[in-house]
Amino acid sequence: MEIHFLGAAETVTGSKYFLKSQQHQFLVDCGLFQGIKKLRQLNWQYLPLEIKKLEAIFLTHGHLDHVGYLPKLVKMGFKGYIFGTEPTLKIAEIILLDSAKIQEEEAAQANKEGYSKHSPAEPLYTIDDAKEAIAMFKSVPEGEWIDYSSEARFRFLTVGHIIGACSVQLELENKKLVFSGDIGRDDDLLMFAPKKPDSADILFVESTYGDRLHKEENVEQVLTDLVLKTVKENGTLIIPSFAVERAQTIMYLLWKLSEEGTIPKIPMFLDSPMGAGVLKVFEKYEEWHKLDKMEVYKMVESFHVVQEYRETWEVIDMEGPKVVIAGSGMLTGGRVLTYLKQLLKKDSTNVLLVGYQAEGTRGRYLLEGAKEIKIYGKYIPVNASIYSCNSLSAHGDQEDILNWMNKIKDAPEKVFIVHGEVKAADEMRRKIKDVYGWTATIPELYQIVEV
């Protein structure tokens, strides 16, 4: 059996793991590369596999770096099943349609304003392409073994992180392959603790935060201080946020602080078409998270959910202090860029970064103290105050990742460290050796391993 590392190898984005056995050809995750230009360009390059022979894709969860390449793959001729838990597929549908819409809009804007090197600029895929991929979705229950054929079976085990997220266990050629996906936190505010595998012959472990522990931050105090500062300055608190789980966590905390009277009741907005869709997923699949129906209802009622793009400009022009949660979390696209383009230059603006910022993203540049960032072909001066809070991350830290493996009784034959930048992956490799005595390797992009 061959394992092809087609993404998330020595980087966090673009998760794709191709499995080629004597009987089957599968893909685990099908993500989009994000971040630095060198990575983004990979989305446009030839994918080294025979698409028409690919039978099925197994999705660990619905984030763009795990599902965002699906429409492109379908456009290239993929005709098989796309498996995932029901909430994962609902999230993936929302994210893919949003991604396609953003790409169409950005291509149109680039052509209109002439800042693209390509003439004409084209989207990687269209809304119609995304709809074709969504039509191939097939939901499966969490925790149950599913027989794919007489030689292969699989199951999904919840792993926290975001709603619907799971690790994937795949039995193929008498070997048990376990893909961690993105491991959530043991003490997450909204998600349940990850379920742990009890065995693995071939183990794939993410390492997003493999080199660090999350700071012990008082998140409620951070939010309180920034809201009070924003009120005092009569400004805007902008919280760029991933639409799935992160936005809901922030909404929950701000609603709770407002209900308690810890912060004043100022206008609060969720400006994310995806985020609005995800709220409905939270309402429908309450067994996947810790909030009850009444909490979700009250939380939603405390925010104005912006629907139309014209409302975005109304919020920007609105006088008085306000809080805006808008996508995307790493500032790679979406409505948040409109806010930043207009408000970053104001010293009454506060920006709170609340998640992982991949190398080469605007979020990473702000985090590292950039004095200006490029938005829609123009450089915008940064006079706003920039803050970060990793305690809201949906990713488990080094300790959470190590804990996820602690029920595996026998040492796996092979352990691959994936989904992490080089430093984080290498530190996770060393910790696994120290804690479990297992030898792990860090595959390179496009490397092929035989097992």
Coordinates of C-alpha atoms in Angstrom, one line a residue:
M1 CA 0.0 0.0 0.0
E2 CA 1.2 3.5 -0.9
I3 CA 0.6 6.7 1.1
H4 CA 0.9 9.9 -0.8
F5 CA 1.3 13.1 1.2
L6 CA -0.5 15.7 -1.0
G7 CA -0.9 18.4 1.6
A8 CA -0.5 19.4 5.2
A9 CA 3.1 18.1 5.1
E10 CA 5.5 20.5 6.8
T11 CA 2.7 23.0 6.7
V12 CA -0.7 23.5 8.3
T13 CA -2.9 23.8 5.2
G14 CA -4.1 21.8 2.2
S15 CA -4.8 18.5 4.0
K16 CA -4.8 15.6 1.5
Y17 CA -3.7 12.0 2.1
F18 CA -4.0 9.6 -0.8
L19 CA -4.1 5.8 -0.1
K20 CA -3.4 3.4 -2.9
S21 CA -3.9 -0.3 -2.0
Q22 CA -4.2 -3.3 -4.3
Q23 CA -8.0 -3.0 -4.2
H24 CA -8.8 0.6 -3.4
Q25 CA -7.8 4.2 -3.9
F26 CA -9.0 6.6 -1.2
L27 CA -8.4 10.2 -0.1
V28 CA -8.6 11.4 3.5
D29 CA -9.5 15.1 3.4
C30 CA -9.3 17.4 0.4
G31 CA -8.2 20.8 1.6
L32 CA -7.2 24.1 0.1
F33 CA -3.7 25.5 0.6
Q34 CA -3.8 28.9 2.3
G35 CA -1.1 31.3 3.5
I36 CA 2.0 32.3 1.6
K37 CA 1.9 32.7 -2.2
K38 CA 4.0 29.6 -2.7
L39 CA 1.4 27.4 -1.0
R40 CA -1.6 29.1 -2.6
Q41 CA -0.2 28.5 -6.0
L42 CA -0.3 24.8 -5.3
N43 CA -4.1 24.9 -5.6
W44 CA -3.6 25.7 -9.3
Q45 CA -1.1 23.0 -10.1
Y46 CA -1.7 19.5 -11.3
L47 CA -2.6 17.0 -8.5
P48 CA -0.4 13.9 -9.0
L49 CA -3.1 11.2 -8.9
E50 CA -5.4 9.6 -11.4
I51 CA -8.6 11.4 -10.4
K52 CA -11.0 9.0 -12.2
K53 CA -9.6 6.0 -10.3
L54 CA -10.2 7.7 -6.9
E55 CA -13.2 5.9 -5.3
A56 CA -14.0 7.8 -2.1
I57 CA -13.0 10.7 0.1
F58 CA -13.2 10.7 3.9
L59 CA -13.6 14.1 5.6
T60 CA -12.4 14.7 9.1
H61 CA -14.2 18.0 9.4
G62 CA -15.6 20.9 7.4
H63 CA -12.8 23.6 7.6
L64 CA -11.6 25.0 4.3
D65 CA -8.1 23.6 4.6
H66 CA -9.7 20.1 4.8
V67 CA -12.6 20.4 2.3
G68 CA -11.8 23.4 0.1
Y69 CA -10.3 21.6 -2.8
L70 CA -13.3 19.3 -3.4
P71 CA -15.0 21.4 -6.1
K72 CA -11.7 21.5 -8.0
L73 CA -11.3 17.7 -7.7
V74 CA -14.9 17.2 -9.0
K75 CA -14.2 19.6 -11.9
M76 CA -11.2 17.4 -12.7
G77 CA -13.3 14.3 -13.0
F78 CA -13.9 12.8 -9.5
K79 CA -17.1 10.8 -9.4
G80 CA -17.0 8.8 -6.1
Y81 CA -18.5 9.2 -2.6
I82 CA -17.5 12.0 -0.2
F83 CA -18.1 10.6 3.4
G84 CA -18.4 12.6 6.6
T85 CA -20.6 13.0 9.6
E86 CA -23.9 14.8 9.0
P87 CA -22.9 18.1 10.7
T88 CA -19.4 18.0 9.0
L89 CA -21.2 17.8 5.6
K90 CA -23.5 20.6 6.5
I91 CA -20.6 22.8 7.5
A92 CA -18.6 21.8 4.4
E93 CA -21.6 22.8 2.2
I94 CA -21.7 26.2 3.9
I95 CA -18.0 26.7 3.6
L96 CA -17.7 25.5 0.0
L97 CA -20.5 27.8 -1.3
D98 CA -19.0 30.7 0.6
S99 CA -15.5 29.9 -0.8
A100 CA -16.8 29.7 -4.3
K101 CA -18.7 33.0 -4.0
I102 CA -15.7 34.8 -2.6
Q103 CA -13.5 33.5 -5.4
E104 CA -16.0 34.6 -8.0
E105 CA -16.3 38.0 -6.4
E106 CA -12.5 38.5 -6.0
A107 CA -11.9 37.5 -9.6
A108 CA -14.5 40.0 -10.8
Q109 CA -13.1 42.7 -8.6
A110 CA -9.5 42.0 -9.8
N111 CA -10.7 42.2 -13.4
K112 CA -12.6 45.5 -12.7
E113 CA -9.7 47.2 -10.9
G114 CA -6.9 45.5 -12.9
Y115 CA -4.7 44.5 -10.0
S116 CA -4.3 40.8 -11.0
K117 CA -1.3 39.6 -13.1
H118 CA -3.7 37.3 -14.9
S119 CA -6.0 38.6 -17.7
P120 CA -8.6 37.7 -17.1
A121 CA -8.5 36.6 -13.5
E122 CA -10.5 33.5 -12.9
P123 CA -11.8 31.8 -9.8
L124 CA -10.3 28.4 -8.8
Y125 CA -13.9 27.1 -9.0
T126 CA -17.4 28.4 -9.2
I127 CA -20.6 28.1 -7.2
D128 CA -21.8 25.5 -9.7
D129 CA -18.6 23.5 -9.2
A130 CA -19.2 23.6 -5.4
K131 CA -22.8 22.4 -5.9
E132 CA -21.6 19.4 -7.9
A133 CA -19.3 18.4 -5.1
I134 CA -22.0 18.8 -2.5
A135 CA -24.3 16.5 -4.5
M136 CA -21.7 13.7 -3.8
F137 CA -21.9 14.0 0.0
K138 CA -22.9 10.9 1.9
S139 CA -23.4 11.1 5.6
V140 CA -22.4 8.4 8.1
P141 CA -23.1 8.0 11.8
E142 CA -20.3 8.7 14.3
G143 CA -18.8 5.7 16.1
E144 CA -20.1 2.9 13.9
W145 CA -17.9 0.7 11.7
I146 CA -19.0 1.0 8.0
D147 CA -18.2 -1.8 5.6
Y148 CA -17.0 -0.2 2.4
S149 CA -16.1 -3.5 0.8
S150 CA -15.0 -7.0 1.9
E151 CA -11.4 -5.6 2.1
A152 CA -12.1 -2.2 3.7
R153 CA -14.1 -0.6 6.5
F154 CA -14.1 2.7 8.3
R155 CA -15.5 4.7 11.1
F156 CA -15.5 8.3 12.5
L157 CA -14.8 9.1 16.1
T158 CA -15.6 12.6 17.5
V159 CA -12.5 14.6 18.2
G160 CA -13.9 17.9 19.4
H161 CA -12.4 20.9 17.5
I162 CA -15.6 22.0 15.7
I163 CA -19.1 20.6 15.3
G164 CA -19.1 17.3 13.5
A165 CA -15.3 16.9 13.6
C166 CA -13.9 13.4 13.9
S167 CA -10.8 11.3 13.5
V168 CA -10.9 8.7 10.7
Q169 CA -10.2 5.0 11.3
L170 CA -9.7 3.0 8.2
E171 CA -9.0 -0.7 8.0
L172 CA -7.3 -1.6 4.7
E173 CA -5.0 -4.5 3.7
N174 CA -5.2 -5.8 7.3
K175 CA -3.8 -2.6 8.6
K176 CA -5.6 0.0 10.8
L177 CA -4.8 3.5 9.7
V178 CA -5.9 6.3 12.1
F179 CA -6.0 10.0 11.0
S180 CA -6.3 12.4 13.9
G181 CA -7.8 15.2 11.8
D182 CA -7.7 18.4 13.9
I183 CA -7.7 17.5 17.6
G184 CA -9.9 19.6 19.9
R185 CA -9.3 20.6 23.5
D186 CA -10.1 18.5 26.5
D187 CA -11.7 21.5 28.2
D188 CA -13.3 23.2 25.3
L189 CA -16.1 25.6 26.1
L190 CA -18.6 24.3 23.5
M191 CA -17.3 21.0 22.2
F192 CA -17.1 17.7 24.0
A193 CA -13.6 16.1 24.7
P194 CA -12.1 14.0 21.9
K195 CA -12.7 10.3 21.9
K196 CA -9.4 8.3 21.8
P197 CA -8.3 5.5 19.5
D198 CA -7.3 2.3 21.3
S199 CA -5.0 1.0 18.5
A200 CA -3.3 2.0 15.3
D201 CA -0.9 0.4 12.9
I202 CA -0.3 3.6 10.9
L203 CA -0.9 6.8 12.9
F204 CA -1.3 10.3 11.4
V205 CA -1.1 13.0 14.1
E206 CA -1.7 16.7 13.6
S207 CA 0.8 19.2 15.1
T208 CA -0.7 22.7 14.7
Y209 CA 0.3 23.6 18.3
G210 CA 2.8 20.7 18.7
D211 CA 5.4 23.0 20.1
R212 CA 3.4 24.9 22.7
L213 CA 0.9 24.9 25.5
H214 CA -2.0 27.3 25.4
K215 CA -1.6 30.3 27.8
E216 CA -3.7 30.3 30.9
E217 CA -5.6 33.4 29.9
N218 CA -8.8 34.8 31.4
V219 CA -10.7 35.1 28.1
E220 CA -13.7 36.8 29.7
Q221 CA -11.4 39.4 31.2
V222 CA -9.7 40.0 27.8
L223 CA -13.0 40.5 26.1
T224 CA -14.3 42.7 29.0
D225 CA -11.2 45.0 28.9
L226 CA -11.4 45.4 25.1
V227 CA -15.1 46.1 25.1
L228 CA -14.7 48.8 27.8
K229 CA -11.7 50.2 25.9
T230 CA -13.8 50.4 22.7
V231 CA -16.6 52.1 24.6
K232 CA -14.2 54.7 26.1
E233 CA -12.7 55.4 22.7
N234 CA -16.0 55.4 20.9
G235 CA -14.5 53.0 18.4
T236 CA -15.0 49.5 16.9
L237 CA -13.8 46.2 18.2
I238 CA -13.2 43.9 15.2
I239 CA -12.9 40.2 15.9
P240 CA -11.9 38.3 12.8
S241 CA -13.2 34.8 13.3
F242 CA -13.6 31.4 11.8
A243 CA -17.3 30.9 11.1
V244 CA -17.4 27.5 12.7
E245 CA -17.2 27.1 16.5
R246 CA -14.9 30.1 17.1
A247 CA -17.6 32.7 16.2
Q248 CA -20.1 30.8 18.3
T249 CA -17.7 30.7 21.3
I250 CA -17.1 34.5 21.1
M251 CA -20.8 35.2 20.7
Y252 CA -21.6 33.0 23.8
L253 CA -19.0 34.7 25.9
L254 CA -20.0 38.3 24.9
W255 CA -23.7 37.4 25.4
K256 CA -22.9 36.0 28.9
L257 CA -20.8 39.1 29.9
S258 CA -23.6 41.4 28.7
E259 CA -26.3 39.4 30.5
E260 CA -24.2 39.6 33.7
G261 CA -23.8 43.3 33.3
T262 CA -20.0 43.0 33.1
I263 CA -20.0 44.8 29.8
P264 CA -22.5 47.5 28.7
K265 CA -25.1 46.5 26.1
I266 CA -23.6 48.0 23.0
P267 CA -24.5 47.0 19.4
M268 CA -22.9 43.6 18.5
F269 CA -22.8 42.2 15.0
L270 CA -22.1 38.9 13.4
D271 CA -21.1 39.8 9.8
S272 CA -20.5 36.4 8.3
P273 CA -22.9 34.6 5.9
M274 CA -21.1 31.4 6.9
G275 CA -21.4 32.2 10.6
A276 CA -25.2 32.7 10.2
G277 CA -25.5 29.3 8.5
V278 CA -23.4 27.6 11.2
L279 CA -25.7 28.9 13.9
K280 CA -28.5 26.9 12.3
V281 CA -26.2 23.8 12.3
F282 CA -25.7 24.4 16.1
E283 CA -29.5 24.6 16.6
K284 CA -30.1 21.4 14.6
Y285 CA -27.3 19.2 16.0
E286 CA -27.4 20.0 19.7
E287 CA -26.1 16.5 20.6
W288 CA -22.8 17.6 19.2
H289 CA -22.1 20.5 21.6
K290 CA -22.6 21.6 25.2
L291 CA -25.1 24.5 24.7
D292 CA -28.8 23.9 25.2
K293 CA -31.5 25.3 22.9
M294 CA -32.3 28.3 25.1
E295 CA -28.7 29.4 25.4
V296 CA -28.3 29.2 21.6
Y297 CA -31.5 31.2 21.2
K298 CA -30.6 34.0 23.6
M299 CA -27.1 34.2 22.2
V300 CA -28.4 34.7 18.7
E301 CA -30.9 37.2 19.9
S302 CA -28.2 39.4 21.4
F303 CA -26.5 39.9 18.0
H304 CA -27.6 41.5 14.8
V305 CA -26.7 39.0 12.0
V306 CA -25.7 41.0 8.9
Q307 CA -27.1 39.4 5.8
E308 CA -26.5 41.8 2.9
Y309 CA -23.2 43.4 1.9
R310 CA -24.8 46.9 2.0
E311 CA -25.4 46.3 5.7
T312 CA -21.7 45.9 6.2
W313 CA -21.2 49.5 5.0
E314 CA -24.0 50.7 7.3
V315 CA -22.3 49.1 10.3
I316 CA -19.0 50.7 9.3
D317 CA -20.6 54.1 9.1
M318 CA -22.6 53.7 12.3
E319 CA -21.6 56.1 15.0
G320 CA -20.8 54.9 18.5
P321 CA -19.0 51.9 20.0
K322 CA -19.7 48.5 18.5
V323 CA -18.4 44.9 18.3
V324 CA -18.1 43.2 15.0
I325 CA -17.4 39.5 14.5
A326 CA -16.6 38.8 10.9
G327 CA -14.9 36.1 8.7
S328 CA -12.4 35.1 7.9
G329 CA -10.3 34.1 10.9
M330 CA -6.9 34.5 9.2
L331 CA -8.0 37.5 7.2
T332 CA -7.6 35.6 3.9
G333 CA -10.9 36.9 2.5
G334 CA -14.5 37.6 3.4
R335 CA -16.3 40.5 5.0
V336 CA -13.7 41.3 7.6
L337 CA -11.5 42.7 4.9
T338 CA -14.0 45.5 4.1
Y339 CA -14.0 46.5 7.8
L340 CA -10.2 46.5 8.0
K341 CA -9.8 48.4 4.8
Q342 CA -11.9 51.2 6.2
L343 CA -11.1 51.0 10.0
L344 CA -7.5 49.8 10.4
K345 CA -6.2 53.3 9.9
K346 CA -8.2 54.6 12.9
D347 CA -6.6 54.5 16.3
S348 CA -10.0 54.0 17.9
T349 CA -10.2 50.6 16.3
N350 CA -9.2 47.5 18.2
V351 CA -8.6 44.1 16.5
L352 CA -8.6 40.9 18.5
L353 CA -7.1 37.8 16.8
V354 CA -8.5 34.7 18.3
G355 CA -7.2 31.7 16.4
Y356 CA -4.2 30.2 14.6
Q357 CA -2.6 32.6 12.0
A358 CA -0.9 30.6 9.3
E359 CA 2.4 31.8 7.8
G360 CA 1.8 34.4 5.0
T361 CA -1.7 35.4 6.0
R362 CA -2.7 38.9 6.8
G363 CA -3.6 37.8 10.3
R364 CA 0.0 36.6 10.8
Y365 CA 1.3 39.9 9.6
L366 CA -0.8 41.8 12.0
L367 CA 0.2 39.4 14.8
E368 CA 3.9 40.1 14.1
G369 CA 3.4 43.9 14.2
A370 CA 3.0 44.9 10.5
K371 CA 2.7 48.6 10.0
E372 CA 0.6 48.1 6.8
I373 CA -1.2 45.2 5.1
K374 CA -2.3 44.7 1.5
I375 CA -6.1 44.5 0.9
Y376 CA -7.5 44.3 -2.6
G377 CA -4.3 45.5 -4.2
K378 CA -3.8 48.5 -1.8
Y379 CA -1.6 48.9 1.3
I380 CA -3.6 50.0 4.3
P381 CA -1.8 51.6 7.3
V382 CA -2.2 49.9 10.6
N383 CA -3.0 52.5 13.3
A384 CA -5.4 50.2 15.1
S385 CA -4.4 48.3 18.3
I386 CA -3.8 44.6 17.7
Y387 CA -4.4 42.0 20.3
S388 CA -4.4 38.2 20.3
C389 CA -5.9 35.5 22.5
N390 CA -4.9 31.9 21.9
S391 CA -7.1 30.5 24.7
L392 CA -10.0 30.6 22.3
S393 CA -8.3 28.3 19.9
A394 CA -10.3 25.2 18.8
H395 CA -7.1 23.3 18.4
G396 CA -5.7 21.3 21.2
D397 CA -2.2 22.2 22.3
Q398 CA 0.8 19.9 22.8
E399 CA -0.6 18.3 25.9
D400 CA -4.1 17.7 24.4
I401 CA -2.5 16.1 21.3
L402 CA -0.4 13.8 23.5
N403 CA -3.4 12.9 25.7
W404 CA -5.4 11.9 22.6
M405 CA -2.9 9.1 22.0
N406 CA -2.6 7.7 25.5
K407 CA -5.0 4.8 25.1
I408 CA -3.1 3.2 22.2
K409 CA -1.8 0.1 23.8
D410 CA 0.9 -1.1 21.3
A411 CA 3.3 1.0 19.5
P412 CA 2.2 1.8 15.9
E413 CA 4.3 0.5 13.1
K414 CA 4.6 4.0 11.7
V415 CA 3.7 7.5 13.1
F416 CA 3.5 10.5 10.7
I417 CA 3.5 14.0 12.1
V418 CA 1.4 16.2 9.8
H419 CA -0.6 19.5 9.7
G420 CA 2.1 21.6 11.4
E421 CA 4.8 24.0 10.5
V422 CA 8.3 22.5 10.6
K423 CA 9.2 23.7 14.1
A424 CA 5.9 22.6 15.7
A425 CA 6.0 19.2 13.9
D426 CA 9.6 18.5 15.0
E427 CA 8.8 19.4 18.6
M428 CA 5.8 17.0 18.5
R429 CA 8.1 14.3 17.0
R430 CA 10.5 14.7 20.0
K431 CA 7.7 14.7 22.6
I432 CA 6.1 11.5 21.2
K433 CA 9.5 9.8 21.5
D434 CA 10.0 11.1 25.0
V435 CA 6.5 10.2 26.3
Y436 CA 5.7 7.0 24.3
G437 CA 9.0 5.8 23.0
W438 CA 7.6 5.8 19.4
T439 CA 9.7 6.9 16.4
A440 CA 7.8 9.4 14.3
T441 CA 8.6 10.9 11.0
I442 CA 7.7 14.2 9.3
P443 CA 6.8 13.6 5.7
E444 CA 7.6 16.1 3.0
L445 CA 5.0 17.4 0.5
Y446 CA 4.4 14.9 -2.3
Q447 CA 6.4 12.2 -0.5
I448 CA 5.3 8.6 -1.2
V449 CA 5.7 6.0 1.5
E450 CA 5.1 2.3 1.1
V451 CA 3.7 0.2 4.0

